[in-house]
């Protein structure tokens, strides 16, 4: 599965190089969760302006809470479990000799359940809620009502999904920037690369001298040094096996 051109590209990689992995919805597709921009994706069913902006929440909190309550239930469906790609990234984190960071745009908890530790959820987490008034963040796995009361500050109707909406600043940007500045290899897995700032990580890593690889069902048109195409449950374990056996 790792073709000769990819092997050649990775030959120059130091065994203790910094490794930054960015994941998107495609890595969770084979676990049974929808992506956003594929033909059957979430944004083909609902307009993001109606559910994923602070303005939408101010305008129609019932609709926005309903959307995220349904997505929370989908993630908690017992049939939805981490897959071989999530598992392979746990192995990579444990066995890679250099610095490692997994940055996910995903708000599901499949990387967490698989066992990833060096993990940053840059777009927030579905199984957490936060209070817009006092900024308290709690784990939450039920349905959130629009008139719920914050257990910390007592405000009513201020609790919202701990999700970064369009127009809001993604989380952990400083930590991510630091990891990208020291990366020798950057992997972009299962993301269409359409949402900034994550879409800019490839160029940032590359300008710092990293080898950049895309792992996806198909080429997204991003500027990568190389790519591996097919279902993540096959490509990611193969690439991890190669990195741990041939580079280290
Ligand atoms: P997208 O839906 O934009 O892209 C998913 C990518 O996964 C596509 O490029 C698919 O080709 C690929 N893909 C699908 N199935 C796959 C599989 N089995 N194996 C490998 N790749 C596969 O999702 P994201 O790029 O994650 O933000 O979207 C980025 C952000 O846009 C999300 O975090 C979300 C969304 O709006 C917020 O909600 C803030």
PDB file of N, CA, C and O in Angstrom, residues 2 11 14 34 44 53 61 67 79 82 96 100 104 110 119 144 172 176 191 197 204-205 209 213 215 226 248:
ATOM      1  N   UNK A   2       2.055   1.192   0.651  1.00  0.00           N
ATOM      2  CA  UNK A   2       2.940   2.361   0.647  1.00  0.00           C
ATOM      3  C   UNK A   2       3.762   2.284  -0.637  1.00  0.00           C
ATOM      4  O   UNK A   2       4.654   1.444  -0.743  1.00  0.00           O
ATOM      5  N   UNK A  11      12.026   8.522   3.345  1.00  0.00           N
ATOM      6  CA  UNK A  11      13.391   8.068   3.650  1.00  0.00           C
ATOM      7  C   UNK A  11      14.191   9.125   4.409  1.00  0.00           C
ATOM      8  O   UNK A  11      15.016   8.807   5.256  1.00  0.00           O
ATOM      9  N   UNK A  14      13.762  11.888   9.982  1.00  0.00           N
ATOM     10  CA  UNK A  14      14.526  11.423  11.158  1.00  0.00           C
ATOM     11  C   UNK A  14      13.614  10.634  12.087  1.00  0.00           C
ATOM     12  O   UNK A  14      12.448  10.988  12.268  1.00  0.00           O
ATOM     13  N   UNK A  34     -21.509  10.654  10.250  1.00  0.00           N
ATOM     14  CA  UNK A  34     -21.490  11.376   8.981  1.00  0.00           C
ATOM     15  C   UNK A  34     -20.322  12.357   8.916  1.00  0.00           C
ATOM     16  O   UNK A  34     -19.940  12.944   9.929  1.00  0.00           O
ATOM     17  N   UNK A  44     -25.171  18.743   3.838  1.00  0.00           N
ATOM     18  CA  UNK A  44     -26.093  18.532   2.720  1.00  0.00           C
ATOM     19  C   UNK A  44     -27.518  18.426   3.257  1.00  0.00           C
ATOM     20  O   UNK A  44     -28.488  18.546   2.515  1.00  0.00           O
ATOM     21  N   UNK A  53     -23.552  28.716  14.155  1.00  0.00           N
ATOM     22  CA  UNK A  53     -22.992  30.060  14.352  1.00  0.00           C
ATOM     23  C   UNK A  53     -23.575  30.642  15.646  1.00  0.00           C
ATOM     24  O   UNK A  53     -24.681  30.253  16.051  1.00  0.00           O
ATOM     25  N   UNK A  61     -32.407  29.190  19.649  1.00  0.00           N
ATOM     26  CA  UNK A  61     -31.674  28.233  20.490  1.00  0.00           C
ATOM     27  C   UNK A  61     -32.285  26.828  20.481  1.00  0.00           C
ATOM     28  O   UNK A  61     -31.553  25.842  20.567  1.00  0.00           O
ATOM     29  N   UNK A  67     -30.254  20.262  17.207  1.00  0.00           N
ATOM     30  CA  UNK A  67     -29.266  19.728  16.268  1.00  0.00           C
ATOM     31  C   UNK A  67     -28.132  19.031  17.030  1.00  0.00           C
ATOM     32  O   UNK A  67     -27.757  17.900  16.716  1.00  0.00           O
ATOM     33  N   UNK A  79     -23.437   1.353  18.718  1.00  0.00           N
ATOM     34  CA  UNK A  79     -22.814   0.821  17.487  1.00  0.00           C
ATOM     35  C   UNK A  79     -21.639   1.692  17.036  1.00  0.00           C
ATOM     36  O   UNK A  79     -20.823   1.260  16.224  1.00  0.00           O
ATOM     37  N   UNK A  82     -14.674   3.410  18.218  1.00  0.00           N
ATOM     38  CA  UNK A  82     -13.422   3.727  17.506  1.00  0.00           C
ATOM     39  C   UNK A  82     -13.098   2.625  16.499  1.00  0.00           C
ATOM     40  O   UNK A  82     -13.431   1.452  16.735  1.00  0.00           O
ATOM     41  N   UNK A  96       6.082   6.136  18.665  1.00  0.00           N
ATOM     42  CA  UNK A  96       6.918   7.096  17.942  1.00  0.00           C
ATOM     43  C   UNK A  96       7.932   7.710  18.903  1.00  0.00           C
ATOM     44  O   UNK A  96       7.583   8.084  20.018  1.00  0.00           O
ATOM     45  N   UNK A 100       5.035  14.103  19.628  1.00  0.00           N
ATOM     46  CA  UNK A 100       3.815  13.712  18.898  1.00  0.00           C
ATOM     47  C   UNK A 100       2.654  14.574  19.359  1.00  0.00           C
ATOM     48  O   UNK A 100       2.494  14.837  20.552  1.00  0.00           O
ATOM     49  N   UNK A 104      -7.444  17.223  16.478  1.00  0.00           N
ATOM     50  CA  UNK A 104      -8.634  16.802  15.749  1.00  0.00           C
ATOM     51  C   UNK A 104      -9.619  17.945  15.605  1.00  0.00           C
ATOM     52  O   UNK A 104      -9.792  18.749  16.518  1.00  0.00           O
ATOM     53  N   UNK A 110     -14.179   9.700  19.724  1.00  0.00           N
ATOM     54  CA  UNK A 110     -13.627   8.397  19.330  1.00  0.00           C
ATOM     55  C   UNK A 110     -12.116   8.299  19.526  1.00  0.00           C
ATOM     56  O   UNK A 110     -11.604   7.238  19.883  1.00  0.00           O
ATOM     57  N   UNK A 119      -3.733  14.758  22.672  1.00  0.00           N
ATOM     58  CA  UNK A 119      -4.856  15.024  21.781  1.00  0.00           C
ATOM     59  C   UNK A 119      -5.471  16.380  22.093  1.00  0.00           C
ATOM     60  O   UNK A 119      -5.752  16.678  23.259  1.00  0.00           O
ATOM     61  N   UNK A 144     -29.661  18.731  26.061  1.00  0.00           N
ATOM     62  CA  UNK A 144     -29.577  20.025  26.748  1.00  0.00           C
ATOM     63  C   UNK A 144     -30.821  20.857  26.427  1.00  0.00           C
ATOM     64  O   UNK A 144     -31.155  21.053  25.254  1.00  0.00           O
ATOM     65  N   UNK A 172      -6.793  26.024  21.465  1.00  0.00           N
ATOM     66  CA  UNK A 172      -5.412  25.500  21.533  1.00  0.00           C
ATOM     67  C   UNK A 172      -4.511  25.955  20.384  1.00  0.00           C
ATOM     68  O   UNK A 172      -3.573  25.247  20.000  1.00  0.00           O
ATOM     69  N   UNK A 176      -0.852  24.296  19.159  1.00  0.00           N
ATOM     70  CA  UNK A 176      -0.781  23.699  17.818  1.00  0.00           C
ATOM     71  C   UNK A 176       0.325  24.378  16.996  1.00  0.00           C
ATOM     72  O   UNK A 176       1.138  23.717  16.338  1.00  0.00           O
ATOM     73  N   UNK A 191      -9.834  14.858   6.165  1.00  0.00           N
ATOM     74  CA  UNK A 191     -10.397  16.212   6.207  1.00  0.00           C
ATOM     75  C   UNK A 191     -10.374  16.823   4.818  1.00  0.00           C
ATOM     76  O   UNK A 191      -9.409  16.620   4.068  1.00  0.00           O
ATOM     77  N   UNK A 197      -8.798  27.888  10.717  1.00  0.00           N
ATOM     78  CA  UNK A 197      -7.373  27.843  10.413  1.00  0.00           C
ATOM     79  C   UNK A 197      -6.798  26.444  10.150  1.00  0.00           C
ATOM     80  O   UNK A 197      -5.670  26.352   9.664  1.00  0.00           O
ATOM     81  N   UNK A 204       1.688  25.789   6.869  1.00  0.00           N
ATOM     82  CA  UNK A 204       2.500  26.213   8.022  1.00  0.00           C
ATOM     83  C   UNK A 204       3.577  25.157   8.319  1.00  0.00           C
ATOM     84  O   UNK A 204       4.751  25.493   8.522  1.00  0.00           O
ATOM     85  N   UNK A 205       3.169  23.879   8.332  1.00  0.00           N
ATOM     86  CA  UNK A 205       4.128  22.801   8.610  1.00  0.00           C
ATOM     87  C   UNK A 205       5.201  22.760   7.530  1.00  0.00           C
ATOM     88  O   UNK A 205       6.393  22.648   7.801  1.00  0.00           O
ATOM     89  N   UNK A 209       9.531  23.237   7.133  1.00  0.00           N
ATOM     90  CA  UNK A 209      10.394  22.156   6.668  1.00  0.00           C
ATOM     91  C   UNK A 209       9.828  20.758   6.826  1.00  0.00           C
ATOM     92  O   UNK A 209      10.519  19.767   6.570  1.00  0.00           O
ATOM     93  N   UNK A 213       1.756  14.970   4.288  1.00  0.00           N
ATOM     94  CA  UNK A 213       1.051  13.877   3.616  1.00  0.00           C
ATOM     95  C   UNK A 213      -0.442  13.990   3.843  1.00  0.00           C
ATOM     96  O   UNK A 213      -0.888  14.300   4.953  1.00  0.00           O
ATOM     97  N   UNK A 215      -4.004  11.819   3.787  1.00  0.00           N
ATOM     98  CA  UNK A 215      -4.592  10.474   3.833  1.00  0.00           C
ATOM     99  C   UNK A 215      -6.091  10.690   3.735  1.00  0.00           C
ATOM    100  O   UNK A 215      -6.719  11.260   4.632  1.00  0.00           O
ATOM    101  N   UNK A 226       2.868  14.334  -0.588  1.00  0.00           N
ATOM    102  CA  UNK A 226       2.485  12.990  -1.005  1.00  0.00           C
ATOM    103  C   UNK A 226       1.133  12.632  -0.415  1.00  0.00           C
ATOM    104  O   UNK A 226       0.585  13.373   0.410  1.00  0.00           O
ATOM    105  N   UNK A 248      11.672   4.083  11.997  1.00  0.00           N
ATOM    106  CA  UNK A 248      12.238   4.057  13.363  1.00  0.00           C
ATOM    107  C   UNK A 248      13.190   2.877  13.562  1.00  0.00           C
ATOM    108  O   UNK A 248      13.075   1.873  12.920  1.00  0.00           O
TER     109      UNK A 248
END
